[in-house]
Short mmCIF file of C-alpha atoms in Angstrom, two decimals:
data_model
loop_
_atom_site.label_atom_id
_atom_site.label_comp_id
_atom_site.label_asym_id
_atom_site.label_seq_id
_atom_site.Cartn_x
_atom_site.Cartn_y
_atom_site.Cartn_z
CA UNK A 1 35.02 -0.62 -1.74
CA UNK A 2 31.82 -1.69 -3.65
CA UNK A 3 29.92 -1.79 -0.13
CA UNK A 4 31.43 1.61 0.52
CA UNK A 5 30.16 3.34 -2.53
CA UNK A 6 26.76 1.32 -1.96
CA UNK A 7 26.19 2.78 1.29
CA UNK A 8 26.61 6.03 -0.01
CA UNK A 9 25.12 6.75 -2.95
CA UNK A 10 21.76 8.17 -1.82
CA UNK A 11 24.23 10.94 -0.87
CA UNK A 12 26.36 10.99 -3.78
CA UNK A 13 24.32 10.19 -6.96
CA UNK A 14 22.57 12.68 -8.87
CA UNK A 15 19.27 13.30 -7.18
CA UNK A 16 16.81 12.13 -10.24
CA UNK A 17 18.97 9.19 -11.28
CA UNK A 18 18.88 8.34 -7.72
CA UNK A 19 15.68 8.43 -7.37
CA UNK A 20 14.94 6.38 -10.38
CA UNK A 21 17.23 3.68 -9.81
CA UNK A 22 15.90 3.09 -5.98
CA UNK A 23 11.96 3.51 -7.64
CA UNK A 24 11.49 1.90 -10.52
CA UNK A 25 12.30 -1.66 -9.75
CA UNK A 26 9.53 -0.90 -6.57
CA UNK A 27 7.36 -0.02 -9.25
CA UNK A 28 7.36 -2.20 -11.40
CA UNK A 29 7.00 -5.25 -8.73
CA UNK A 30 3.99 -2.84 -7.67
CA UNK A 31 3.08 -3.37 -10.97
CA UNK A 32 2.89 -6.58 -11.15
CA UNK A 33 1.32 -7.20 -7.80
CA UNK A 34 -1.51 -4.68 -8.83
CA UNK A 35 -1.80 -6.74 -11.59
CA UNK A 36 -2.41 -9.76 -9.61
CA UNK A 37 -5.01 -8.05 -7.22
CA UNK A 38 -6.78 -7.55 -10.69
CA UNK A 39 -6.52 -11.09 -12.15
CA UNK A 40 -7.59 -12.92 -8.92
CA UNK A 41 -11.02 -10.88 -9.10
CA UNK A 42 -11.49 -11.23 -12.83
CA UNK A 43 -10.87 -15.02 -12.28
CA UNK A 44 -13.23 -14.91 -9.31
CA UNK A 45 -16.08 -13.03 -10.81
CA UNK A 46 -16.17 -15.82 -13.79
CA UNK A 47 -17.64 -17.73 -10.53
CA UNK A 48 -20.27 -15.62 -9.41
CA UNK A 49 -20.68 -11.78 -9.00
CA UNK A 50 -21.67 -12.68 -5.36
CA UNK A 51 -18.14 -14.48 -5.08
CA UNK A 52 -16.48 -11.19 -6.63
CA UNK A 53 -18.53 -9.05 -4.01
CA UNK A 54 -17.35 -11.12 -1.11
CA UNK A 55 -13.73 -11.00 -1.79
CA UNK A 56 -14.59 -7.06 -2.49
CA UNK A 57 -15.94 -6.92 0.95
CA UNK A 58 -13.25 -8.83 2.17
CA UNK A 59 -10.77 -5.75 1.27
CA UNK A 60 -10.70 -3.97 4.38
CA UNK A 61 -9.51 -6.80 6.28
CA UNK A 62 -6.95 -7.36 3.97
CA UNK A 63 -6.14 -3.79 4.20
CA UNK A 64 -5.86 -3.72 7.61
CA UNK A 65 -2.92 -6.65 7.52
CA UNK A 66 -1.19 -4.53 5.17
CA UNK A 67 -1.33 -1.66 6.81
CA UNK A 68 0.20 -2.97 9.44
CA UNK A 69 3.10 -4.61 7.95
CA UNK A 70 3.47 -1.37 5.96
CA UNK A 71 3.40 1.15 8.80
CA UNK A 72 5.70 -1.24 10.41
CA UNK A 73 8.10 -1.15 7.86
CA UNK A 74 7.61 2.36 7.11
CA UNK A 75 9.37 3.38 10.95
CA UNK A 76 11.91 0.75 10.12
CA UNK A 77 12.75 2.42 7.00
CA UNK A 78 12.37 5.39 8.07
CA UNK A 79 14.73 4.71 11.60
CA UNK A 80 17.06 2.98 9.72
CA UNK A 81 17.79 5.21 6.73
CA UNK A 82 18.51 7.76 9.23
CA UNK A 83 20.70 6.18 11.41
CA UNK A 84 23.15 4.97 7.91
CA UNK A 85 23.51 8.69 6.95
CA UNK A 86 24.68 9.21 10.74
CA UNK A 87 26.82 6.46 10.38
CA UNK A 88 25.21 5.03 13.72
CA UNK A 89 25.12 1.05 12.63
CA UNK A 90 24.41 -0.56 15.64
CA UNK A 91 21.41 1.70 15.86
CA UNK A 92 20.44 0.63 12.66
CA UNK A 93 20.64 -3.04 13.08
CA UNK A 94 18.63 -2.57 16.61
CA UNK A 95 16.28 -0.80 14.03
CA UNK A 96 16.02 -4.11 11.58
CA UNK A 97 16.36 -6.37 14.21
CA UNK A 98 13.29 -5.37 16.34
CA UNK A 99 11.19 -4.51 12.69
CA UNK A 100 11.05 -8.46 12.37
CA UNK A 101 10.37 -9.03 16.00
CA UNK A 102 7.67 -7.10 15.03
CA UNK A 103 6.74 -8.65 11.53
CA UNK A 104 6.10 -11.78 13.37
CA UNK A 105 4.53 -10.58 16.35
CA UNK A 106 1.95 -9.01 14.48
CA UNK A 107 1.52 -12.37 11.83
CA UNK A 108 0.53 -14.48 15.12
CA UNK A 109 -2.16 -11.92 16.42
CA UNK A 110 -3.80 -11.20 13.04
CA UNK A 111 -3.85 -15.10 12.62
CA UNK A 112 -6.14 -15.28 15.50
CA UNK A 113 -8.04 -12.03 14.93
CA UNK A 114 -8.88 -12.86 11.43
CA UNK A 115 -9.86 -17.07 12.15
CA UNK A 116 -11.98 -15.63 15.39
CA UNK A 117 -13.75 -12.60 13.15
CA UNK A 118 -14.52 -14.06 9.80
CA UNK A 119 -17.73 -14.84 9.78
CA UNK A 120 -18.78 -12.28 11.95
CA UNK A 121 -17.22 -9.63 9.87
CA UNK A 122 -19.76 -10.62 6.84
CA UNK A 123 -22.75 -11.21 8.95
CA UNK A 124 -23.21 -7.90 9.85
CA UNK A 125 -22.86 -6.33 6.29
CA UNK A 126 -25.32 -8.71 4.39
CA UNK A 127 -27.52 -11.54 4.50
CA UNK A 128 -26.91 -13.20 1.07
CA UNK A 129 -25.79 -16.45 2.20
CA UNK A 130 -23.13 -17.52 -0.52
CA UNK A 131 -21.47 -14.04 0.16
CA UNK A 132 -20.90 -15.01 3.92
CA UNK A 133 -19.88 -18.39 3.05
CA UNK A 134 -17.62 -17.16 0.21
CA UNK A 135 -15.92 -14.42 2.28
CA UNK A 136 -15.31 -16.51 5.30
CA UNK A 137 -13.59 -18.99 3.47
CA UNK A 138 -11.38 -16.29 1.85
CA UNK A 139 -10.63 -14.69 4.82
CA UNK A 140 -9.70 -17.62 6.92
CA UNK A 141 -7.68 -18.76 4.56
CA UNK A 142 -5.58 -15.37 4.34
CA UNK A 143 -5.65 -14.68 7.84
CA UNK A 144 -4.48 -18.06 9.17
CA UNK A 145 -1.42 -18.04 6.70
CA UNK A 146 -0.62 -14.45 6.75
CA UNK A 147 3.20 -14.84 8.26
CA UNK A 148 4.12 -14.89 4.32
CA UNK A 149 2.98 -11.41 3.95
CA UNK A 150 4.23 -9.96 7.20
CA UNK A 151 7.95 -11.17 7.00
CA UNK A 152 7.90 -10.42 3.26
CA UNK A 153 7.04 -6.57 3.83
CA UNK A 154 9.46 -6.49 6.48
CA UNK A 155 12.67 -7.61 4.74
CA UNK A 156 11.82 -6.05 1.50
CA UNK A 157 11.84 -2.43 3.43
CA UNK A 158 15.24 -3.86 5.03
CA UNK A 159 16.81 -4.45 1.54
CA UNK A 160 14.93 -0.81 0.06
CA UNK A 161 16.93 0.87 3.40
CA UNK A 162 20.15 -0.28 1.83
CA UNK A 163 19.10 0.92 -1.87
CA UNK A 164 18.47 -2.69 -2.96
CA UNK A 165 15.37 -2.55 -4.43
CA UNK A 166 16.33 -4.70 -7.66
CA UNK A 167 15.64 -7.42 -5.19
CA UNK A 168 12.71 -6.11 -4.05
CA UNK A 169 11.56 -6.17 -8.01
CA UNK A 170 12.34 -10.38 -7.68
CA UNK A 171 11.34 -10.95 -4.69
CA UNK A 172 7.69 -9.32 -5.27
CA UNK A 173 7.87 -10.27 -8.83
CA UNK A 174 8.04 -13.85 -8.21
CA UNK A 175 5.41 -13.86 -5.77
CA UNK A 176 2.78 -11.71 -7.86
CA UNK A 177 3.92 -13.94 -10.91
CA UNK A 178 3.06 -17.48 -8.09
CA UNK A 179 -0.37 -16.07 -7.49
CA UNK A 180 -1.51 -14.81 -11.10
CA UNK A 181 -0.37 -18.73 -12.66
CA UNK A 182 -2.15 -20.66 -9.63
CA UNK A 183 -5.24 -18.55 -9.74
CA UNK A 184 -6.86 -20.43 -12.52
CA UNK A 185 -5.27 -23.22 -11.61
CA UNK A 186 -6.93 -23.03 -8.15
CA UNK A 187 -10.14 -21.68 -8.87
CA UNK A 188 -11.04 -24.00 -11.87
CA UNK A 189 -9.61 -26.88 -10.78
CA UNK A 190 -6.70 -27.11 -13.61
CA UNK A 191 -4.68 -30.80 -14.16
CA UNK A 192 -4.59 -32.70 -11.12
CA UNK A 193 -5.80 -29.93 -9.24
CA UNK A 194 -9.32 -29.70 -7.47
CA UNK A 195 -12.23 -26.81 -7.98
CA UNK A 196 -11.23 -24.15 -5.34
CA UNK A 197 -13.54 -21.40 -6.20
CA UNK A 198 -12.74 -18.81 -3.59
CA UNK A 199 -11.02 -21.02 -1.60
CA UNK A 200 -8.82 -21.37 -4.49
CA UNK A 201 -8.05 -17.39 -4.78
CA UNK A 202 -6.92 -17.34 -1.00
CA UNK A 203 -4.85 -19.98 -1.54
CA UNK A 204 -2.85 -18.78 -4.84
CA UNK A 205 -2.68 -15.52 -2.29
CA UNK A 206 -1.07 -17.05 0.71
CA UNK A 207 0.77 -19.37 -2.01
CA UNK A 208 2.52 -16.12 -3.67
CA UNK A 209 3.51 -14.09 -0.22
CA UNK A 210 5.23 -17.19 1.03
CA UNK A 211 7.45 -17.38 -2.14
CA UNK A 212 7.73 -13.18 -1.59
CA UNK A 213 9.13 -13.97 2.17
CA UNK A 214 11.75 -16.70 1.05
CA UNK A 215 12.92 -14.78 -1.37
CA UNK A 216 13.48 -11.65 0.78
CA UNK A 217 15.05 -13.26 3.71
CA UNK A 218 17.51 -14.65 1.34
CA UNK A 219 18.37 -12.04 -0.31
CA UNK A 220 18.85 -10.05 3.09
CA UNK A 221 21.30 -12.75 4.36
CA UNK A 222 23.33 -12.80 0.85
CA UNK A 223 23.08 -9.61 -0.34
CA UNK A 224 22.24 -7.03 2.54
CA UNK A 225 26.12 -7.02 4.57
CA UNK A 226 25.15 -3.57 6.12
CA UNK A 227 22.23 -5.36 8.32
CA UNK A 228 23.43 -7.56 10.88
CA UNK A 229 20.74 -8.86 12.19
CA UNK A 230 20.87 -9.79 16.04
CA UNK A 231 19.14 -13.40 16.10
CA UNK A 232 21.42 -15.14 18.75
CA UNK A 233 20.10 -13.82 22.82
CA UNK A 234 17.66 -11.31 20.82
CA UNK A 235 16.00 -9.35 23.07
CA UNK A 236 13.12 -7.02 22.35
CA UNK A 237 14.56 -3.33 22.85
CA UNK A 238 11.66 -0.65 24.16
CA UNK A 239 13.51 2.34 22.96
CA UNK A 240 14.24 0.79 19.55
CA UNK A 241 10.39 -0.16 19.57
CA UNK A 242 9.65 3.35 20.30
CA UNK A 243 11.20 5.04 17.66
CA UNK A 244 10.10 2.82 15.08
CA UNK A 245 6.25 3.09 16.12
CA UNK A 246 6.88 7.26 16.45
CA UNK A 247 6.40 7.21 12.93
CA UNK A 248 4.97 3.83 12.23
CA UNK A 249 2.00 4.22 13.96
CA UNK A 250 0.71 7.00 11.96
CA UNK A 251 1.43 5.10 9.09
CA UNK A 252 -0.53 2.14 10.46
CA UNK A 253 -3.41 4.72 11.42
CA UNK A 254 -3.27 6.29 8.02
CA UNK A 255 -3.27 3.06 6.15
CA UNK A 256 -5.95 1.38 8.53
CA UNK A 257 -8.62 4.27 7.96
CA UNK A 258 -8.62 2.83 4.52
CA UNK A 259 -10.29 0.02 5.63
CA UNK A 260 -13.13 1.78 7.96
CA UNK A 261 -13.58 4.03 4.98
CA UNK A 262 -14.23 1.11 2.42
CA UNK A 263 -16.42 -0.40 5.37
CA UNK A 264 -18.37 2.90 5.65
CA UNK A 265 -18.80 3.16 1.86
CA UNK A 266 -19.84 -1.06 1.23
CA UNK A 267 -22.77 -0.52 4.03
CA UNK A 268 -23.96 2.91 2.19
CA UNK A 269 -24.03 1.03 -1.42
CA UNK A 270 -24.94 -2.28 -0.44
CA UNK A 271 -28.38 -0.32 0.05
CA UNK A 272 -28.52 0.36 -3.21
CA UNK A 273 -27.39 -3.30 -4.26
CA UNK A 274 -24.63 -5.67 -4.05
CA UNK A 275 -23.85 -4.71 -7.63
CA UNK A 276 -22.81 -1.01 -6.20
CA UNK A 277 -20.81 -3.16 -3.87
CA UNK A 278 -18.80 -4.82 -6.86
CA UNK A 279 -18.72 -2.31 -8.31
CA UNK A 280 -16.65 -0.04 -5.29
CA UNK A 281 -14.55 -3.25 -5.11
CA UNK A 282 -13.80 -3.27 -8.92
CA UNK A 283 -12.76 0.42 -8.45
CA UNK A 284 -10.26 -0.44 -5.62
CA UNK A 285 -8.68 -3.13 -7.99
CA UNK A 286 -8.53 -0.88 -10.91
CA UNK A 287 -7.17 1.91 -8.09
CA UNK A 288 -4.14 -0.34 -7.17
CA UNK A 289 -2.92 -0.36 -10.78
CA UNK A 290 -2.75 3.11 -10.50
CA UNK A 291 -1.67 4.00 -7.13
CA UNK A 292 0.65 0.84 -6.32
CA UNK A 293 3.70 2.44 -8.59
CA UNK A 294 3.59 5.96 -6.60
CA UNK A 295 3.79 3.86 -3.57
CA UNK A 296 6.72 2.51 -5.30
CA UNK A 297 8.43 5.68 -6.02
CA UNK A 298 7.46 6.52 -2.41
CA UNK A 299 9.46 3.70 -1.15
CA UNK A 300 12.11 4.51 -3.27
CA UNK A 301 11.59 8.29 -1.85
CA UNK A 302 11.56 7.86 1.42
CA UNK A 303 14.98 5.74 2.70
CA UNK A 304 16.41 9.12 -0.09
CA UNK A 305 15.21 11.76 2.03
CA UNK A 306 15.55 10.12 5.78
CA UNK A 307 19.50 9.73 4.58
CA UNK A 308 20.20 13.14 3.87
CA UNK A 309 17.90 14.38 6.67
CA UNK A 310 20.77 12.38 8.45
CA UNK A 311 23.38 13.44 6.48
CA UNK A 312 22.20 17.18 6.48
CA UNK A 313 21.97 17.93 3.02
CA UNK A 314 19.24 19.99 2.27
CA UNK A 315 19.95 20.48 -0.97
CA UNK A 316 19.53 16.78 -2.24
CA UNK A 317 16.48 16.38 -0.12
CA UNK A 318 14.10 19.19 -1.89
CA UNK A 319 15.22 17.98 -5.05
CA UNK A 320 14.39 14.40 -4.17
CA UNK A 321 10.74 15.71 -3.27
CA UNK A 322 10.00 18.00 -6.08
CA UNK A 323 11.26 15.39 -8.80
CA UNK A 324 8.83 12.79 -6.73
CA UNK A 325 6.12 14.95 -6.91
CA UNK A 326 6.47 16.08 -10.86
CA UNK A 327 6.50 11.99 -11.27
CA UNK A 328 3.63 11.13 -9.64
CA UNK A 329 1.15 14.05 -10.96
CA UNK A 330 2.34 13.06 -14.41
CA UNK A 331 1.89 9.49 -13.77
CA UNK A 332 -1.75 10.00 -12.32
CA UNK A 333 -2.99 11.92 -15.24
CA UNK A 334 -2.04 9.10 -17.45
CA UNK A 335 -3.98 7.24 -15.34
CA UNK A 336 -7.17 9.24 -15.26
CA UNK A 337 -7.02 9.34 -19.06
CA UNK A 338 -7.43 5.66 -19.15
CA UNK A 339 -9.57 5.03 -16.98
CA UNK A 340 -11.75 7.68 -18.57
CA UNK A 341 -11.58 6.43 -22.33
CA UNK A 342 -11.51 2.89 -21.06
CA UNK A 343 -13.77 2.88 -18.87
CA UNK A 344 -16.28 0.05 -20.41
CA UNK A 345 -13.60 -2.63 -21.68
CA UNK A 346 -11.75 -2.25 -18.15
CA UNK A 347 -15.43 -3.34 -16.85
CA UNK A 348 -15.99 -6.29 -19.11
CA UNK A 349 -13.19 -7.61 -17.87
CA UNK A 350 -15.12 -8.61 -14.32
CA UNK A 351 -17.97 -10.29 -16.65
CA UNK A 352 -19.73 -7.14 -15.83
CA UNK A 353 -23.17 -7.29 -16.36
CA UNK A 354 -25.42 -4.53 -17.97
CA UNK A 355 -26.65 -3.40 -14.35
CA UNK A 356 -23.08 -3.43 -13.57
CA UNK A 357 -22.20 -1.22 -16.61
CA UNK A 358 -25.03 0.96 -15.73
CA UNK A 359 -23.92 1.79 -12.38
CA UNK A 360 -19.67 1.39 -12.85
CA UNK A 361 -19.09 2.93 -16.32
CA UNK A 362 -19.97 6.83 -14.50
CA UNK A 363 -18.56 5.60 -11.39
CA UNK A 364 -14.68 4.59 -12.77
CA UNK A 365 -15.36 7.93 -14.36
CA UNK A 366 -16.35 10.12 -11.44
CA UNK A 367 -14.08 8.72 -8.93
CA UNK A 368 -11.05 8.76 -11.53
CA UNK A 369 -11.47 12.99 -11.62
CA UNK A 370 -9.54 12.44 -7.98
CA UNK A 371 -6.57 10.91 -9.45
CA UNK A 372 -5.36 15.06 -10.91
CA UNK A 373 -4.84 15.53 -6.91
CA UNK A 374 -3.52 12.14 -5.89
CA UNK A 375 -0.31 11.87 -6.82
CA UNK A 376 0.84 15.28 -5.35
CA UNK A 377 -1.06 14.19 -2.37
CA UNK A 378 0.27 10.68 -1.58
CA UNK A 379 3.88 11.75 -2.58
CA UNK A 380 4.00 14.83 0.27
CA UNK A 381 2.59 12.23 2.94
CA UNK A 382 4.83 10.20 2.34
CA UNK A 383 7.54 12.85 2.97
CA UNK A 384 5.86 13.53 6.07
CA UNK A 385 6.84 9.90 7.20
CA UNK A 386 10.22 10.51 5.82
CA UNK A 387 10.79 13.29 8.28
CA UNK A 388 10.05 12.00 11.07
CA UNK A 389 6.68 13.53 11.22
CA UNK A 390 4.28 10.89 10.20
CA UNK A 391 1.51 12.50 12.30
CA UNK A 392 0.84 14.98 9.66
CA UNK A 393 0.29 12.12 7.38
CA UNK A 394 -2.12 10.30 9.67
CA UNK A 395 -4.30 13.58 10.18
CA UNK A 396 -4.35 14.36 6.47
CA UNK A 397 -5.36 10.82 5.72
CA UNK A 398 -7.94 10.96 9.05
CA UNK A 399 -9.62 14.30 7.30
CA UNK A 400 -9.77 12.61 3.83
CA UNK A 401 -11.87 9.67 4.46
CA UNK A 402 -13.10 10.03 8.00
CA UNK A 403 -14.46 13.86 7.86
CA UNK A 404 -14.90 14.38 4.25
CA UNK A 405 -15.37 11.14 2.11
CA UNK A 406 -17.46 9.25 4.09
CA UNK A 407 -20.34 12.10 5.41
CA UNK A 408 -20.10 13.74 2.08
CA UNK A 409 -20.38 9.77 0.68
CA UNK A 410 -23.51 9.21 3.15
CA UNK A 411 -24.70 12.74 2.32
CA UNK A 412 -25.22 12.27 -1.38
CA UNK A 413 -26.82 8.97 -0.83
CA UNK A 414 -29.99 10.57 0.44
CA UNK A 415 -30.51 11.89 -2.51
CA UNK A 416 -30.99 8.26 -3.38
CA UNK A 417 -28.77 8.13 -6.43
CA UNK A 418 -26.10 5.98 -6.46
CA UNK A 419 -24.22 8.11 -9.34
CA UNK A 420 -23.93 10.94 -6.70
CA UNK A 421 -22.69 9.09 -3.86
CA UNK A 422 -19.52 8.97 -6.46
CA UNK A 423 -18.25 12.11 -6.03
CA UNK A 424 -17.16 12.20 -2.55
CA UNK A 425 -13.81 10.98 -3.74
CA UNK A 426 -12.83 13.83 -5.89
CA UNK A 427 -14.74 16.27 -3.07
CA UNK A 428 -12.29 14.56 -0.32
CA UNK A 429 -9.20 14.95 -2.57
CA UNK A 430 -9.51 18.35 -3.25
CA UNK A 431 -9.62 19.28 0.71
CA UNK A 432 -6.35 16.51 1.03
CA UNK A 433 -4.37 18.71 -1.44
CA UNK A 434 -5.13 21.99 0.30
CA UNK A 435 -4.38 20.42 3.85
CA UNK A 436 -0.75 18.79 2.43
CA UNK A 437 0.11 22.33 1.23
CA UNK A 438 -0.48 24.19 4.21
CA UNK A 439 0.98 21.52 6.32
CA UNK A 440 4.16 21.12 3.58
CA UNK A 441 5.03 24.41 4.24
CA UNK A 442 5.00 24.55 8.21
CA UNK A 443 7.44 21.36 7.90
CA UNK A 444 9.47 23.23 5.65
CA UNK A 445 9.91 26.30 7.76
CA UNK A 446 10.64 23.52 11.23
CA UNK A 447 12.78 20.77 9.44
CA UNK A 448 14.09 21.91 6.25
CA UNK A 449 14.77 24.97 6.37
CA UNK A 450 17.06 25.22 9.47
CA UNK A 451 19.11 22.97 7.43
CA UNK A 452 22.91 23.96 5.92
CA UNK A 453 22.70 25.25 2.75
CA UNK A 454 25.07 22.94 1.05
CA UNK A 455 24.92 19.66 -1.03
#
């Protein structure tokens, strides 16, 4: 009876409690992971503000393996959501079955790319030697042990398609809590331990997505009784593949323009000075704090609305978006208030020098102004993907970074001042809003509203 009633509650339970209870452990394991991303570059840039601007540049790689697993998960999530409010269960475990065929297909091919590329991949963006050798190392390291990440994303959006994301919360918790105690440990050199340096930070990475992937997979097999997962004469099935790509693709393509757009902007600062660099890279750490828990509340959103898509309540699934949307807006002003009034101590914390405070202090500042826009933004994507219409995500992400942030970003930087090269973010933010309205309300009057008017 318990499974019953667990199956069913995301279309039985009050919308907002709902909501909250499938969001907020997701958040705060977002939490603490953005609070790792933060720790592992204040440890690094007690090394060197070179080393911190090598693992800043190493982001978009980084990014790129995430947004992978993510997108992945994302059509899993999405596929198998829907196919539990239709009550189609061998559709859905085809659905979680193929998602980690897929998790581990794409751990083996990024563990080639990123070994082959390394070096490469810093050669062309600078010529200060300890920043190639320093990046390298970190991304060899990440890349060659990346199956921890991979097959950790994967399960975890298994167990949030069931509405068991307290064990998402441990699972991510206890790997973000791994990497912020071996960090130090690592870099320094602690006890019997010897001086990593970067090295070190890629380690205490790989070291806390490994404990993340245990954790999930055992959870899934002692927990999760609604997944069966088909491991015994597993084949791959193309129509299954299909439908999970349909809207993980988009996903992958929105998530992966992230990393050409941080590209873009490290080649237009870095001719300022690496400090600009370290700066942007600082930002993007600071960013995760604030943007990982409305990711969270997306995942919690998402498996919500693709279950009474299924289930045809159209009712349950506006309220599920509006209350979403009022969360995130409120939760992004908070952040823009901090990050404005804190901007200097937040800083400091890198060992930021005075050219550092000269250039970041107006930058966090700037760049923060987006963050009044964000939240509705990332929260109606996100809906997109939940839909089934993940294309409309892609193109508003596409038009955000690739047509407006980065010319507007290359633009300003002929004027040859770095603090104007700063406000292509809230420039590209205010065009994403306006885009996500107009294409909110054309999915509205296609999906949404031709559904019954009841629960």
């Amino acid at each position: 009876m318990s499974d019953q009633m667990q199956e069913n509650k995301m279309g039985v339970m009050p919308v907002k409690r709902l909501l909250i209870t499938m969001s907020l452990p997701i958040m705060l394991s977002m939490l603490i992971q953005a609070l790792y991303n933060i720790v592992d570059s204040v440890f690094v840039a007690q090394v060197s503000e070179n080393a911190l601007t090598a693992v800043s540049m190493a982001f978009p790689i980084q990014n790129l393996m995430i947004s992978v697993g993510v997108g992945t998960g994302v059509g899993v999530n999405a596929l198998l959501s829907r196919s539990l409010g239709e009550k189609d269960y061998d559709r859905a475990n085809k659905a979680a079955s193929n998602g980690v065929f897929l998790a581990v297909v794409s751990a083996v091919a990024f563990t080639i790319l990123g070994v082959l590329i390394a070096r490469p991949f810093f050669e062309i963006q600078t010529d200060v030697q300890e920043i190639i050798d320093c990046g390298t190392t970190y991304i060899s390291i990440c890349s060659a042990l990346c199956f921890g990440i991979f097959i950790a994303i994967m399960f975890e959006r298994l167990l949030q398609s069931t509405g068991r994301t307290f064990c998402t919360m441990i699972s991510q918790g206890a790997g973000a809590i791994v990497n912020i105690v071996m960090d130090p440990v690592l870099i320094f050199g602690l006890g019997p331990f010897p001086r990593m340096e970067v090295a070190g930070a890629a380690a205490a990475t790989v070291l806390g997505q490994m404990v993340s992937a245990a954790l999930t997979v055992l959870f899934n097999a002692c927990y999760n009784p609604e997944i069966q997962l088909q491991t015994k004469g597993f084949r791959p099935d193309g129509p299954t593949i299909g439908r999970i790509y349909a809207v993980g693709v988009p996903s992958i393509i929105l998530s992966s323009i992230g990393s050409v757009m941080i590209f873009g902007l490290n080649q237009i600062l870095i001719a300022f000075s690496t400090t600009a660099t370290a700066v942007l890279g600082i930002y993007f750490k600071v960013q995760s704090f604030a943007f990982m828990p409305i990711f969270g509340l997306n995942n919690g959103m998402v498996p919500i609305v693709s279950y009474n898509l299924g289930a045809r309540r159209k009712k349950r699934l506006i309220q599920t978006v509006k209350f979403a949307a009022v969360l995130a807006v409120g939760y992004m002003v908070a952040c823009l208030l901090v990050l404005q009034f804190a901007t200097v101590p937040i800083l400091q914390l890198f060992n930021a020098s005075e050219e550092m405070l000269a250039i970041g202090v107006p930058a966090l500042r700037i760049i923060s102004l987006s963050f009044l826009f964000a939240g509705f933004s990332v929260v109606v994507s996100a809906t997109f993907q939940a839909l089934g219409n993940g294309v409309l995500s892609m193109l508003v992400s596409i038009i955000r970074q690739l047509v407006v942030l980065l010319p507007a970003a290359w633009l300003l930087s002929l004027s040859g001042q770095v603090g104007l090269v700063w406000w292509a973010f809230p420039i590209a933010e205010v065009c994403s809003v306006l885009l996500c309205i107009g294409f909110m309300l054309y999915t509205y009057q296609k999906i949404i509203k031709p559904l019954p008017e009841g629960a």
